[in-house]
PDB file of C-alpha atoms in Angstrom:
ATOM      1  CA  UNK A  12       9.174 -13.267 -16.070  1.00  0.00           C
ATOM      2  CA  UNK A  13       9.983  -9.855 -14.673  1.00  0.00           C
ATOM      3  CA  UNK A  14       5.958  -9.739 -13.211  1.00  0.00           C
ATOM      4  CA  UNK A  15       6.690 -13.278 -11.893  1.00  0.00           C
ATOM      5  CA  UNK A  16      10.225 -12.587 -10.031  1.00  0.00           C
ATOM      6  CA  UNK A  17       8.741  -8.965  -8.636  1.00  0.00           C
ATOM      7  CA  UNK A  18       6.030 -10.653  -7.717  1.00  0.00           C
ATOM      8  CA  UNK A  19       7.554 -12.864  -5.659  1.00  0.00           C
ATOM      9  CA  UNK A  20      10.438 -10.442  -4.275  1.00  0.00           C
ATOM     10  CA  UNK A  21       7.511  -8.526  -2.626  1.00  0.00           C
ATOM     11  CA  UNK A  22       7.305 -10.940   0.171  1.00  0.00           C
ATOM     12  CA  UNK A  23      10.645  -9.949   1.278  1.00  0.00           C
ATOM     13  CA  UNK A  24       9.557  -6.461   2.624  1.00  0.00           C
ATOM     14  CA  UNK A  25       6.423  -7.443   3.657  1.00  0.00           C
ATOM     15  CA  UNK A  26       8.050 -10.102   6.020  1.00  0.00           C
ATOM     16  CA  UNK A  27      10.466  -7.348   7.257  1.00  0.00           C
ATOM     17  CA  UNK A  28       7.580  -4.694   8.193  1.00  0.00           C
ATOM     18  CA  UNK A  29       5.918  -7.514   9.950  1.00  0.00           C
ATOM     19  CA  UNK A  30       9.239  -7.965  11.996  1.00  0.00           C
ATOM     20  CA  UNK A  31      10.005  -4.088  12.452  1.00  0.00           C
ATOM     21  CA  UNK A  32       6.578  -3.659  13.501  1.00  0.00           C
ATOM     22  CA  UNK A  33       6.322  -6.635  16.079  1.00  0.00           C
ATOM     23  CA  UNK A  34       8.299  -9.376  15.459  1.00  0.00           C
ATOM     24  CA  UNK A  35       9.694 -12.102  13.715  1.00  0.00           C
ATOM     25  CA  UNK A  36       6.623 -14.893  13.963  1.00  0.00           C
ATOM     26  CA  UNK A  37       4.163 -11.989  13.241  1.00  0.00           C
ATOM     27  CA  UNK A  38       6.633 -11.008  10.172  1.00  0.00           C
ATOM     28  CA  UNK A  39       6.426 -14.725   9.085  1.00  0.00           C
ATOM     29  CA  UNK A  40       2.988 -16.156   9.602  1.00  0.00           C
ATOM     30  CA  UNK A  41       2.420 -12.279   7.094  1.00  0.00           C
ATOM     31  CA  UNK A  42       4.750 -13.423   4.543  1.00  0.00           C
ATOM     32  CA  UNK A  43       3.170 -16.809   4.940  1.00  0.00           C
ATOM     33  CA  UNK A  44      -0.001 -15.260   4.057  1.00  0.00           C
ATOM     34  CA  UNK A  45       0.986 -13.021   1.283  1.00  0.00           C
ATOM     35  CA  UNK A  46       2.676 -15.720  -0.927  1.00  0.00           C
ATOM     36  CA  UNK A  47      -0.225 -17.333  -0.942  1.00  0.00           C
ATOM     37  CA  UNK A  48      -2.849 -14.906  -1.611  1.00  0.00           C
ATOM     38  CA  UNK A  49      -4.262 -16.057  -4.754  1.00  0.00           C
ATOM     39  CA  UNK A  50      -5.620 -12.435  -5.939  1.00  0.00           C
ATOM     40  CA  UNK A  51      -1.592 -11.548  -6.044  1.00  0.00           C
ATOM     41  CA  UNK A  52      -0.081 -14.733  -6.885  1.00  0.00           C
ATOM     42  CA  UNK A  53      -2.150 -15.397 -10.353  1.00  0.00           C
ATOM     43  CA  UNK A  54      -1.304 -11.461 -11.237  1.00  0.00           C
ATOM     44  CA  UNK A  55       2.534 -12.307 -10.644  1.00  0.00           C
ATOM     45  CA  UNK A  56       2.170 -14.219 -13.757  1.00  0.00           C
ATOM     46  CA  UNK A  57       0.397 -11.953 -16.006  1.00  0.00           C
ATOM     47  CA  UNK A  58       2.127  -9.032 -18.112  1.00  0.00           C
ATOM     48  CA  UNK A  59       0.417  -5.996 -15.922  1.00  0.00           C
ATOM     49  CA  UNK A  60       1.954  -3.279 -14.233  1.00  0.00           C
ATOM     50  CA  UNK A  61      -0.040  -3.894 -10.837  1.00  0.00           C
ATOM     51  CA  UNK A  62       2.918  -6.216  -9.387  1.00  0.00           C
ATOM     52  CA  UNK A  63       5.578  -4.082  -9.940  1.00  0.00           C
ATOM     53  CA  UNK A  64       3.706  -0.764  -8.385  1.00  0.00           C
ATOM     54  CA  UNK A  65       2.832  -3.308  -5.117  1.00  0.00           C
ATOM     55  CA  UNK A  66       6.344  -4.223  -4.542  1.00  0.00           C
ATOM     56  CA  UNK A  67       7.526  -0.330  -4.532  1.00  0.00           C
ATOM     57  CA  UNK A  68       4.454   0.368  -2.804  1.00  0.00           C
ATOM     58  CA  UNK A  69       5.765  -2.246   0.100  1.00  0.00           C
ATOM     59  CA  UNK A  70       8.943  -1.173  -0.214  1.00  0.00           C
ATOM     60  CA  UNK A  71       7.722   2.874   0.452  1.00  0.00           C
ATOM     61  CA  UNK A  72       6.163   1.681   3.530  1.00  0.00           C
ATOM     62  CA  UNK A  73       8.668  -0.575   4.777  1.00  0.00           C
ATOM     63  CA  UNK A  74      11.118   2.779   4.226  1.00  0.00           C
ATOM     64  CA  UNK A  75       8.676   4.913   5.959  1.00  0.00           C
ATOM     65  CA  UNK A  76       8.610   2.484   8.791  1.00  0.00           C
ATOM     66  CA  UNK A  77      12.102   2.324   9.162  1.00  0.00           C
ATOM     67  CA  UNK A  78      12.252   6.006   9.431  1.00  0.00           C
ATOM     68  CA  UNK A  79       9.900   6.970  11.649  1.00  0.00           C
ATOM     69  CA  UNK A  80      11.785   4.657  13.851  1.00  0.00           C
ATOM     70  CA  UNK A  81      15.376   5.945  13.065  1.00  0.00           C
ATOM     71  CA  UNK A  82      14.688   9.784  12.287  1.00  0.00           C
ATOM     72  CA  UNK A  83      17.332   9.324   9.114  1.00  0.00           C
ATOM     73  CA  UNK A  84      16.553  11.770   6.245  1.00  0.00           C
ATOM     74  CA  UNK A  85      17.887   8.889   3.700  1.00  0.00           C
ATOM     75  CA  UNK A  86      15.400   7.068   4.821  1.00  0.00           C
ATOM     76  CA  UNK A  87      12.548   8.909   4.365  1.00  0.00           C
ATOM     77  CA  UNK A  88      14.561   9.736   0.746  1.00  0.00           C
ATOM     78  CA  UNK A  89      14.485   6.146   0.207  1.00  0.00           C
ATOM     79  CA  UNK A  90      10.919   5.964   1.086  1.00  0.00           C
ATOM     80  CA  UNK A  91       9.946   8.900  -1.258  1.00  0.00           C
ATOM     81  CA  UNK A  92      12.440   7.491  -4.082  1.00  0.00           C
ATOM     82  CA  UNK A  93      10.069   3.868  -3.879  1.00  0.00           C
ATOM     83  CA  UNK A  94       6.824   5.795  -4.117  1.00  0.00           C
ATOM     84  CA  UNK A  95       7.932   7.673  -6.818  1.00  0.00           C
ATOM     85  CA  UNK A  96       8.639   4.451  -8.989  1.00  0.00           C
ATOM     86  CA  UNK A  97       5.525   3.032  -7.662  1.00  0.00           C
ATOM     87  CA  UNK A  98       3.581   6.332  -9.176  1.00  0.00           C
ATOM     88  CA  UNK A  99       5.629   5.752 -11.943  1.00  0.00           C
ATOM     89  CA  UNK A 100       4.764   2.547 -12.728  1.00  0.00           C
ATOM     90  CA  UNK A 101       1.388   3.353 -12.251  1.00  0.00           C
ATOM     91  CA  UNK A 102      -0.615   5.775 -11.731  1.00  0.00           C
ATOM     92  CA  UNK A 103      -2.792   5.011  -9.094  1.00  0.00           C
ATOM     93  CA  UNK A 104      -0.093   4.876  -6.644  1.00  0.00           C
ATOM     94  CA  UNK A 105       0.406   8.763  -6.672  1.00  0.00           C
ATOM     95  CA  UNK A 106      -1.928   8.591  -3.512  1.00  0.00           C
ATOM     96  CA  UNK A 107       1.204   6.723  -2.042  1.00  0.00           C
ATOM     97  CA  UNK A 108       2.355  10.218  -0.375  1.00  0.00           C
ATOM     98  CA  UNK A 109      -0.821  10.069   1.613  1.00  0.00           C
ATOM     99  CA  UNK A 110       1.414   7.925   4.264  1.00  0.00           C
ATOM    100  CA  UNK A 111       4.512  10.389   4.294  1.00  0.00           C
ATOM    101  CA  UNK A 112       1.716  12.943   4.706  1.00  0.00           C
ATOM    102  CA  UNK A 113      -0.133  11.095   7.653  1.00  0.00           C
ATOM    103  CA  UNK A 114       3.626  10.307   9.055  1.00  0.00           C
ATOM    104  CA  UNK A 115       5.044  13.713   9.636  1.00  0.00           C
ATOM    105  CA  UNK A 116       1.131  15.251  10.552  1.00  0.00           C
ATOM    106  CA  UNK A 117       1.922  13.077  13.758  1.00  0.00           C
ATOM    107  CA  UNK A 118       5.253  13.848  13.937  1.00  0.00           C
ATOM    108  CA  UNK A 119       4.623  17.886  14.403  1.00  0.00           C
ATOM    109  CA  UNK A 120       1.290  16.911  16.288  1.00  0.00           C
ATOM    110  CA  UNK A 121       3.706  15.931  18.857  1.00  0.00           C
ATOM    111  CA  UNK A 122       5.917  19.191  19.159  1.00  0.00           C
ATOM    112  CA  UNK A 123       3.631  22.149  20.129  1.00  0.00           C
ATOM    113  CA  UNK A 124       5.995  24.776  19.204  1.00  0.00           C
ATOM    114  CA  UNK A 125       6.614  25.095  15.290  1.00  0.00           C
ATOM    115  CA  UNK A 126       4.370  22.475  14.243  1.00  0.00           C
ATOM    116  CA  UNK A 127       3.894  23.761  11.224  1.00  0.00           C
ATOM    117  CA  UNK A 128       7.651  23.998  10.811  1.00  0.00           C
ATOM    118  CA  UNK A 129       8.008  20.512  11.969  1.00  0.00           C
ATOM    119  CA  UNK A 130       5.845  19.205   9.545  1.00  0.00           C
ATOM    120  CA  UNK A 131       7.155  20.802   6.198  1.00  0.00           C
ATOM    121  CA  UNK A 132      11.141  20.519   7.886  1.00  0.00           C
ATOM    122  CA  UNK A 133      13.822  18.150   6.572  1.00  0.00           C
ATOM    123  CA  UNK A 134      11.718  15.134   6.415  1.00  0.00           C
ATOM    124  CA  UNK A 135       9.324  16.371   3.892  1.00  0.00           C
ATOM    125  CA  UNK A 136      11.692  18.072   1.675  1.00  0.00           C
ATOM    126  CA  UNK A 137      13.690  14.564   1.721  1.00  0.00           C
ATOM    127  CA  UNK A 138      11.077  12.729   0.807  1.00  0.00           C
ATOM    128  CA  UNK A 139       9.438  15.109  -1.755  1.00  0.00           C
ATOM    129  CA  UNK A 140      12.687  15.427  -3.388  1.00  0.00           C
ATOM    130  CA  UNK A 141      12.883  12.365  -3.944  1.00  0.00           C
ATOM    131  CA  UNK A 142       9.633  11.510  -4.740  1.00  0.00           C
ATOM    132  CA  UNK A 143       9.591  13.969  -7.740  1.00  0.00           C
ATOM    133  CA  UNK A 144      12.971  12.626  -8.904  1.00  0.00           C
ATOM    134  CA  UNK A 145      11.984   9.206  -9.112  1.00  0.00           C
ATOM    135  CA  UNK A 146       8.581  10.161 -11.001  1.00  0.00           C
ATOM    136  CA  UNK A 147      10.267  12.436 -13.435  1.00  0.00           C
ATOM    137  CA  UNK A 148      12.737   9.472 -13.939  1.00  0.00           C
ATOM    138  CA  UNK A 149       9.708   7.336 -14.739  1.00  0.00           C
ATOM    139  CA  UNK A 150       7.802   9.656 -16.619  1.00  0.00           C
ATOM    140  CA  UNK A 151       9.941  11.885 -18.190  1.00  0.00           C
ATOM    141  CA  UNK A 152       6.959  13.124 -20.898  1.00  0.00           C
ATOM    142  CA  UNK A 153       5.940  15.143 -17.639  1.00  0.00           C
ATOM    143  CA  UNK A 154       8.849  17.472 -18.142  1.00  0.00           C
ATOM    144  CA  UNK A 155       9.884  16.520 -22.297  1.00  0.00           C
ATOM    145  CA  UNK A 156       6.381  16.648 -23.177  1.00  0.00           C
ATOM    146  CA  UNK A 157       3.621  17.707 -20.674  1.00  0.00           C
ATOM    147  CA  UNK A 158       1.153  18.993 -23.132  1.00  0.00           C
ATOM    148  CA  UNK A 159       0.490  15.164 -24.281  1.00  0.00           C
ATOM    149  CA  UNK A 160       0.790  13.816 -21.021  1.00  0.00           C
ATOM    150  CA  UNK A 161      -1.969  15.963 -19.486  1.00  0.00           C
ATOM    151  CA  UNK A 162      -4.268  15.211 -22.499  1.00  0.00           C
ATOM    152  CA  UNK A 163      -3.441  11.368 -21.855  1.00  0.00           C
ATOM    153  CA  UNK A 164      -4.472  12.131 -18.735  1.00  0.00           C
ATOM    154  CA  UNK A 165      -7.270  13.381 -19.358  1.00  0.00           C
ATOM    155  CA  UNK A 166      -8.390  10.286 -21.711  1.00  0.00           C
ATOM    156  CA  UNK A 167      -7.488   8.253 -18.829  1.00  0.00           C
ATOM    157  CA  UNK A 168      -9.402  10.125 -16.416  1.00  0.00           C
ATOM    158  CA  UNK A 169     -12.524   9.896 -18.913  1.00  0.00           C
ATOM    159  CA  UNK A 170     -11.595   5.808 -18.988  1.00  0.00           C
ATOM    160  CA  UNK A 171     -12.078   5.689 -15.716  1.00  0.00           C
ATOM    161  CA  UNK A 172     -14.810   7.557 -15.107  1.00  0.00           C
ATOM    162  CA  UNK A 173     -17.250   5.483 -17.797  1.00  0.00           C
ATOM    163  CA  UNK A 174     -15.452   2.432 -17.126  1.00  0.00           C
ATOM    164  CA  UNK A 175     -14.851  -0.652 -19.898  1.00  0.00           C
ATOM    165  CA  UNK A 176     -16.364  -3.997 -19.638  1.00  0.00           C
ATOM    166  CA  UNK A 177     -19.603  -5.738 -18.734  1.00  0.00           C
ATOM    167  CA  UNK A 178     -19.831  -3.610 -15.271  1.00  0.00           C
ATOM    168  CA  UNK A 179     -23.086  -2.466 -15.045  1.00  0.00           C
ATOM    169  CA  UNK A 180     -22.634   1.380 -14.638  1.00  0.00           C
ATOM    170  CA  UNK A 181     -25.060   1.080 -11.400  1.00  0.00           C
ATOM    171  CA  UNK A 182     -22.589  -1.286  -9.519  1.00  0.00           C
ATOM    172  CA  UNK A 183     -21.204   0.053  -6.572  1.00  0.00           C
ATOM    173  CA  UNK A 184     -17.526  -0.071  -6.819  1.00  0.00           C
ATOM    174  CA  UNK A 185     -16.250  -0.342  -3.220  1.00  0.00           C
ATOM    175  CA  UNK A 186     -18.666  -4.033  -2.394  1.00  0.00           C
ATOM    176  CA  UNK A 187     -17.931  -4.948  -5.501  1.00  0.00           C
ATOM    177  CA  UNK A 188     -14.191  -5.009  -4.335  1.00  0.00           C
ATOM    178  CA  UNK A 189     -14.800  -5.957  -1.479  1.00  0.00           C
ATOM    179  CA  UNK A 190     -17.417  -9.411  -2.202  1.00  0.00           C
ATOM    180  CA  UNK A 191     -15.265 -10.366  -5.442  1.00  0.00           C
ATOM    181  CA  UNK A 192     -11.841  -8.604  -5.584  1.00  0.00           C
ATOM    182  CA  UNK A 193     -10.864  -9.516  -2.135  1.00  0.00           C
ATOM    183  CA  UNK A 194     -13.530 -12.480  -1.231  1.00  0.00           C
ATOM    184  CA  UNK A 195     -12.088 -14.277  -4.053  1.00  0.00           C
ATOM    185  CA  UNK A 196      -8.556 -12.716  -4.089  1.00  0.00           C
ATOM    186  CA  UNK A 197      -7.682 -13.762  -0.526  1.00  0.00           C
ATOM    187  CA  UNK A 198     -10.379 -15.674   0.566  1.00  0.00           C
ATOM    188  CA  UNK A 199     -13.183 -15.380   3.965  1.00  0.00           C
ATOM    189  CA  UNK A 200     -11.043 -16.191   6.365  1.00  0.00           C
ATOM    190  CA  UNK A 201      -7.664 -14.371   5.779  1.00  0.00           C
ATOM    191  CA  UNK A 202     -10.216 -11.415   4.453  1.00  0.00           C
ATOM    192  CA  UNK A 203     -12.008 -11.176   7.725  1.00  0.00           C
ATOM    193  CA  UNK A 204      -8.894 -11.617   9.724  1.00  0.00           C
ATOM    194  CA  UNK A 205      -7.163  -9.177   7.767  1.00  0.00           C
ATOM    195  CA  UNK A 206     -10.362  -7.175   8.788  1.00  0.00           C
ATOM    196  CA  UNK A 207      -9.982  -7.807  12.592  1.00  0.00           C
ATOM    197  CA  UNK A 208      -6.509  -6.972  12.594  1.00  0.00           C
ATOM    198  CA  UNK A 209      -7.036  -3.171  10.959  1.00  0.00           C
ATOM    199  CA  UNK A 210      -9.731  -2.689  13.691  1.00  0.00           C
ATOM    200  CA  UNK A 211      -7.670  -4.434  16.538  1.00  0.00           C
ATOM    201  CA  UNK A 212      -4.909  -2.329  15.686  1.00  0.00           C
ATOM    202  CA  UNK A 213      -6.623   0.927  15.381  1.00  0.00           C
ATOM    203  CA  UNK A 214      -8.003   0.473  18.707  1.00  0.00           C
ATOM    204  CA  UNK A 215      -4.160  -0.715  20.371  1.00  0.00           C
ATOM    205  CA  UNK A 216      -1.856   1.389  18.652  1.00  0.00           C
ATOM    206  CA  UNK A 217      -3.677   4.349  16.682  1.00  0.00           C
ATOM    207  CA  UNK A 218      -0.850   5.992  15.390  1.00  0.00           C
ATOM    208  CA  UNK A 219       1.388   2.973  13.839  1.00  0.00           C
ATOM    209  CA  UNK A 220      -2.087   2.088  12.578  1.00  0.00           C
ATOM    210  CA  UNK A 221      -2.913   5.311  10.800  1.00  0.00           C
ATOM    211  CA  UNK A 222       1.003   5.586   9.084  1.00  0.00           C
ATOM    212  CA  UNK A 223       0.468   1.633   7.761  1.00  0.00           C
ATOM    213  CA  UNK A 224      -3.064   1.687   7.448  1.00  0.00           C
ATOM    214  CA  UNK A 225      -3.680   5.214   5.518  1.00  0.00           C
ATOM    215  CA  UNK A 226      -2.650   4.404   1.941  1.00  0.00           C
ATOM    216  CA  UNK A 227      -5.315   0.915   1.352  1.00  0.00           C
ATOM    217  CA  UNK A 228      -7.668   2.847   2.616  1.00  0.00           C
ATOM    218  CA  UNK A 229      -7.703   5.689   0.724  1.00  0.00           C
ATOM    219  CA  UNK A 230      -6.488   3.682  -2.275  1.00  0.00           C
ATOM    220  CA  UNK A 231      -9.400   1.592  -1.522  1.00  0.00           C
ATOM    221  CA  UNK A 232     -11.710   4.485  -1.442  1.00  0.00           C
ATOM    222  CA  UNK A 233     -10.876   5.942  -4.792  1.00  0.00           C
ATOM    223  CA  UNK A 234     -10.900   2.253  -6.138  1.00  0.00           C
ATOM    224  CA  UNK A 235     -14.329   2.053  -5.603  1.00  0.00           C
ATOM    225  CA  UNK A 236     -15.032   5.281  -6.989  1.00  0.00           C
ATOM    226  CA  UNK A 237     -13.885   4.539 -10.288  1.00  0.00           C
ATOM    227  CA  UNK A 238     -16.031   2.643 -12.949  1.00  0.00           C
ATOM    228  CA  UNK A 239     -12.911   0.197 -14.374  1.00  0.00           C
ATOM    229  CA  UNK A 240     -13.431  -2.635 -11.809  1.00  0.00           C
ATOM    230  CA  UNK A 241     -10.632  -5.079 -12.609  1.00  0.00           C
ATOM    231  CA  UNK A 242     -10.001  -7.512  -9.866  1.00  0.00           C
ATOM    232  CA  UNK A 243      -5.958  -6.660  -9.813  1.00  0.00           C
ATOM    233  CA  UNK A 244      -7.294  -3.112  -8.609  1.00  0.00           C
ATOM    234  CA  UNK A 245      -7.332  -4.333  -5.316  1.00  0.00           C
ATOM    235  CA  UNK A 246      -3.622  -6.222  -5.392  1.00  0.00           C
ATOM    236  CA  UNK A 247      -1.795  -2.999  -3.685  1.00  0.00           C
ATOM    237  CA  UNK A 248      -4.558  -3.593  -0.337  1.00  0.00           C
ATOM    238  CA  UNK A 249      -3.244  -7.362  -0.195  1.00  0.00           C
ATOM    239  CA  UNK A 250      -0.025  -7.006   1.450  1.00  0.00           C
ATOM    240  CA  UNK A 251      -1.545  -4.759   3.612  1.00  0.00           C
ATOM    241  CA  UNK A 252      -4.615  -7.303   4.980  1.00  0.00           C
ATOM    242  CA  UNK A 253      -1.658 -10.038   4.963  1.00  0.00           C
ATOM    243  CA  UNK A 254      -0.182  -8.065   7.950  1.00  0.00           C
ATOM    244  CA  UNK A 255      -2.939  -7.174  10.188  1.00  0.00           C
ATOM    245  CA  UNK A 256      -4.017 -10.951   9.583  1.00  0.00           C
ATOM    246  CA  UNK A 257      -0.671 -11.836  10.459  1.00  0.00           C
ATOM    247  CA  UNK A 258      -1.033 -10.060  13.695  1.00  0.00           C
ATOM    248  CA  UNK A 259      -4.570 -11.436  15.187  1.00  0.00           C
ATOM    249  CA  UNK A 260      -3.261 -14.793  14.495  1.00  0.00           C
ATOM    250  CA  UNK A 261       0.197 -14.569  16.167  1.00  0.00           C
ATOM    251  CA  UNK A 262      -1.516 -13.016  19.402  1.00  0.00           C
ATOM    252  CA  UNK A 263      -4.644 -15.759  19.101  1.00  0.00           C
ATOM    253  CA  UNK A 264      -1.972 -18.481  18.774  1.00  0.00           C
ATOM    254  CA  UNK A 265      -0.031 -16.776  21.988  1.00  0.00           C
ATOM    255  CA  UNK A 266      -3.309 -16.537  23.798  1.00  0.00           C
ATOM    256  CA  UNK A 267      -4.402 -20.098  23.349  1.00  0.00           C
ATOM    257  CA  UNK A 268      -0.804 -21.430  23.762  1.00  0.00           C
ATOM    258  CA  UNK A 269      -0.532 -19.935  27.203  1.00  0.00           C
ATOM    259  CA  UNK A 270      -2.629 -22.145  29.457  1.00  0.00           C
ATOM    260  CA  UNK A 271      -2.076 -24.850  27.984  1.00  0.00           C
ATOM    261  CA  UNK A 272       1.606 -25.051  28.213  1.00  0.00           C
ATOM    262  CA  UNK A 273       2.156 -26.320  24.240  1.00  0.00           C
ATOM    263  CA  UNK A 274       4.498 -24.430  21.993  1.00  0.00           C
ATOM    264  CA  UNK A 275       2.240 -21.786  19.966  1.00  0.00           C
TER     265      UNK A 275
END
C-alpha cells in the first residue's frame, strides 16, 4: 500500500517541474506520461524500495529547481534533506548530489571572482547539511554502528559486482537497460521521444539541461556497470524521459497547431 500511494504521489512533482521549467501543458502532457509508464506503474505495486527512492529523487530535483530559480538557502536545504532520504532509502541514490554538484559548478562558473568561494558558499553547506542529516536519520548504523555497515557494504558491493540471476556475466549492462528495462518499461515511442527531448534540450538550453539531466545519466551509467540487472534499476531515469518527452510533444503539437489555426 505504502509502494502503491508513493508511487502514485510521484506524479505530483513531476507535473510541477514540468510547469516550473516551461509550463503548465508541458507539466501535464509529463505527468500524463509518467502515470502511465508501465516500467513504474507495475513497481508501485510491488514491496521494493525503488518507488519510494524515485519520489524523493523527484522531489530533490523539483527542490533544486526551485532554488536555482529563487536563490533561498531552505530550498536548496529542502533539496539536500529529499536526497538524503532518497540515499537513505536506497543506496543507489547517493549519486543524487551529482545535481547539487553540477548546480552550484554553474553557479560560480558565472562569477569570475571567488569562484571557488562561490561554489563551496552558503548553498553547499545548506544542502550538505542537510543531506547528511537526512541520511544519518535513515541510516543511523552509519554513526551507532559503522563497523557493520561498511562490511554490509562491502557484501553489497561484491553482490553487485558478480551479479544474481540468469544474466549472463558477458551481457552488457547499459543496452541491456536500455532494449529491455526501458523498451519495455516505457515503450518505443515515449522512449525515443524521451530521447529527442534530452538531445533537443541540450542543444536549446545547456545549462537547465545539465542541472535536470545530470543525475539519469550518471545513474544510468553506473547502472549499467553493475552485474544485478533488475528491470526496476532503471525506474529513477523514468520520470526523467517523461519530461523531455513531455517537452518535444508540447512544442510538435504548437508547431503543427500553428498554420492550421486548430487548438493544439
Amino acid at each position: 500500500s505504502l509502494a502503491a500511494v508513493l508511487g502514485s504521489l510521484t506524479v505530483i512533482p513531476v507535473f510541477w517541474i514540468g510547469r516550473r521549467l516551461w509550463n503548465d501543458a508541458t507539466g501535464l502532457v509529463a505527468a500524463f506520461f509518467f502515470a502511465l509508464t508501465f516500467l513504474h506503474v507495475r513497481d508501485s505495486h510491488f514491496g521494493t524500495t525503488d518507488t519510494m527512492m524515485t519520489l524523493f529523487i523527484v522531489l530533490s530535483i523539483a527542490y533544486l529547481v526551485e532554488a536555482g530559480i529563487s536563490g533561498r538557502r531552505r530550498h536548496f536545504a529542502l533539496a539536500g534533506l529529499m536526497a538524503g532520504l532518497a540515499g537513505a532509502t536506497k543506496y543507489t541514490a547517493l549519486v543524487l548530489p551529482i545535481s547539487m554538484v553540477v548546480s552550484q559548478a554553474l553557479y560560480a562558473i558565472e562569477r569570475p571572482a571567488g569562484r571557488f568561494k562561490a561554489f563551496i558558499g552558503e548553498r553547499m553547506l545548506a544542502y550538505g547539511l542537510a543531506f547528511a542529516s537526512a541520511f544519518a536519520i535513515g541510516v543511523p548504523f552509519v554513526v551507532f554502528d559503522f563497523a557493520r555497515f561498511r562490511l554490509s557494504m562491502e557484501q553489497l558491493w561484491e553482490s553487485m559486482m558478480t551479479g544474481v540471476g540468469s544474466i549472463a556475466p558477458d551481457v552488457n549492462g547499459w543496452a541491456h537497460h536500455f532494449n529491455y528495462s526501458l523498451r519495455y518499461g516505457l515503450g518505443w515511442p515515449l522512449l525515443i521521444a524521451g530521447l529527442l527531448g534530452t538531445a533537443v534540450l541540450f542543444v536549446k538550453t545547456p545549462k537547465r539541461a545539465l542541472i535536470l539531466f545530470s543525475f539519469p545519466l550518471v545513474y544510468f551509467l553506473i547502472a549499467g556497470s553493475i552485474r544485478n540487472l533488475f528491470f526496476r534499476y532503471a525506474i529513477p531515469i523514468v520520470p526523467f524521459l517523461s519530461l523531455s518527452a513531455a517537452v518535444v510533444v508540447v512544442d510538435a503539437a504548437r508547431l503543427a497547431a500553428a498554420p492550421t489555426g486548430l487548438p493544439r
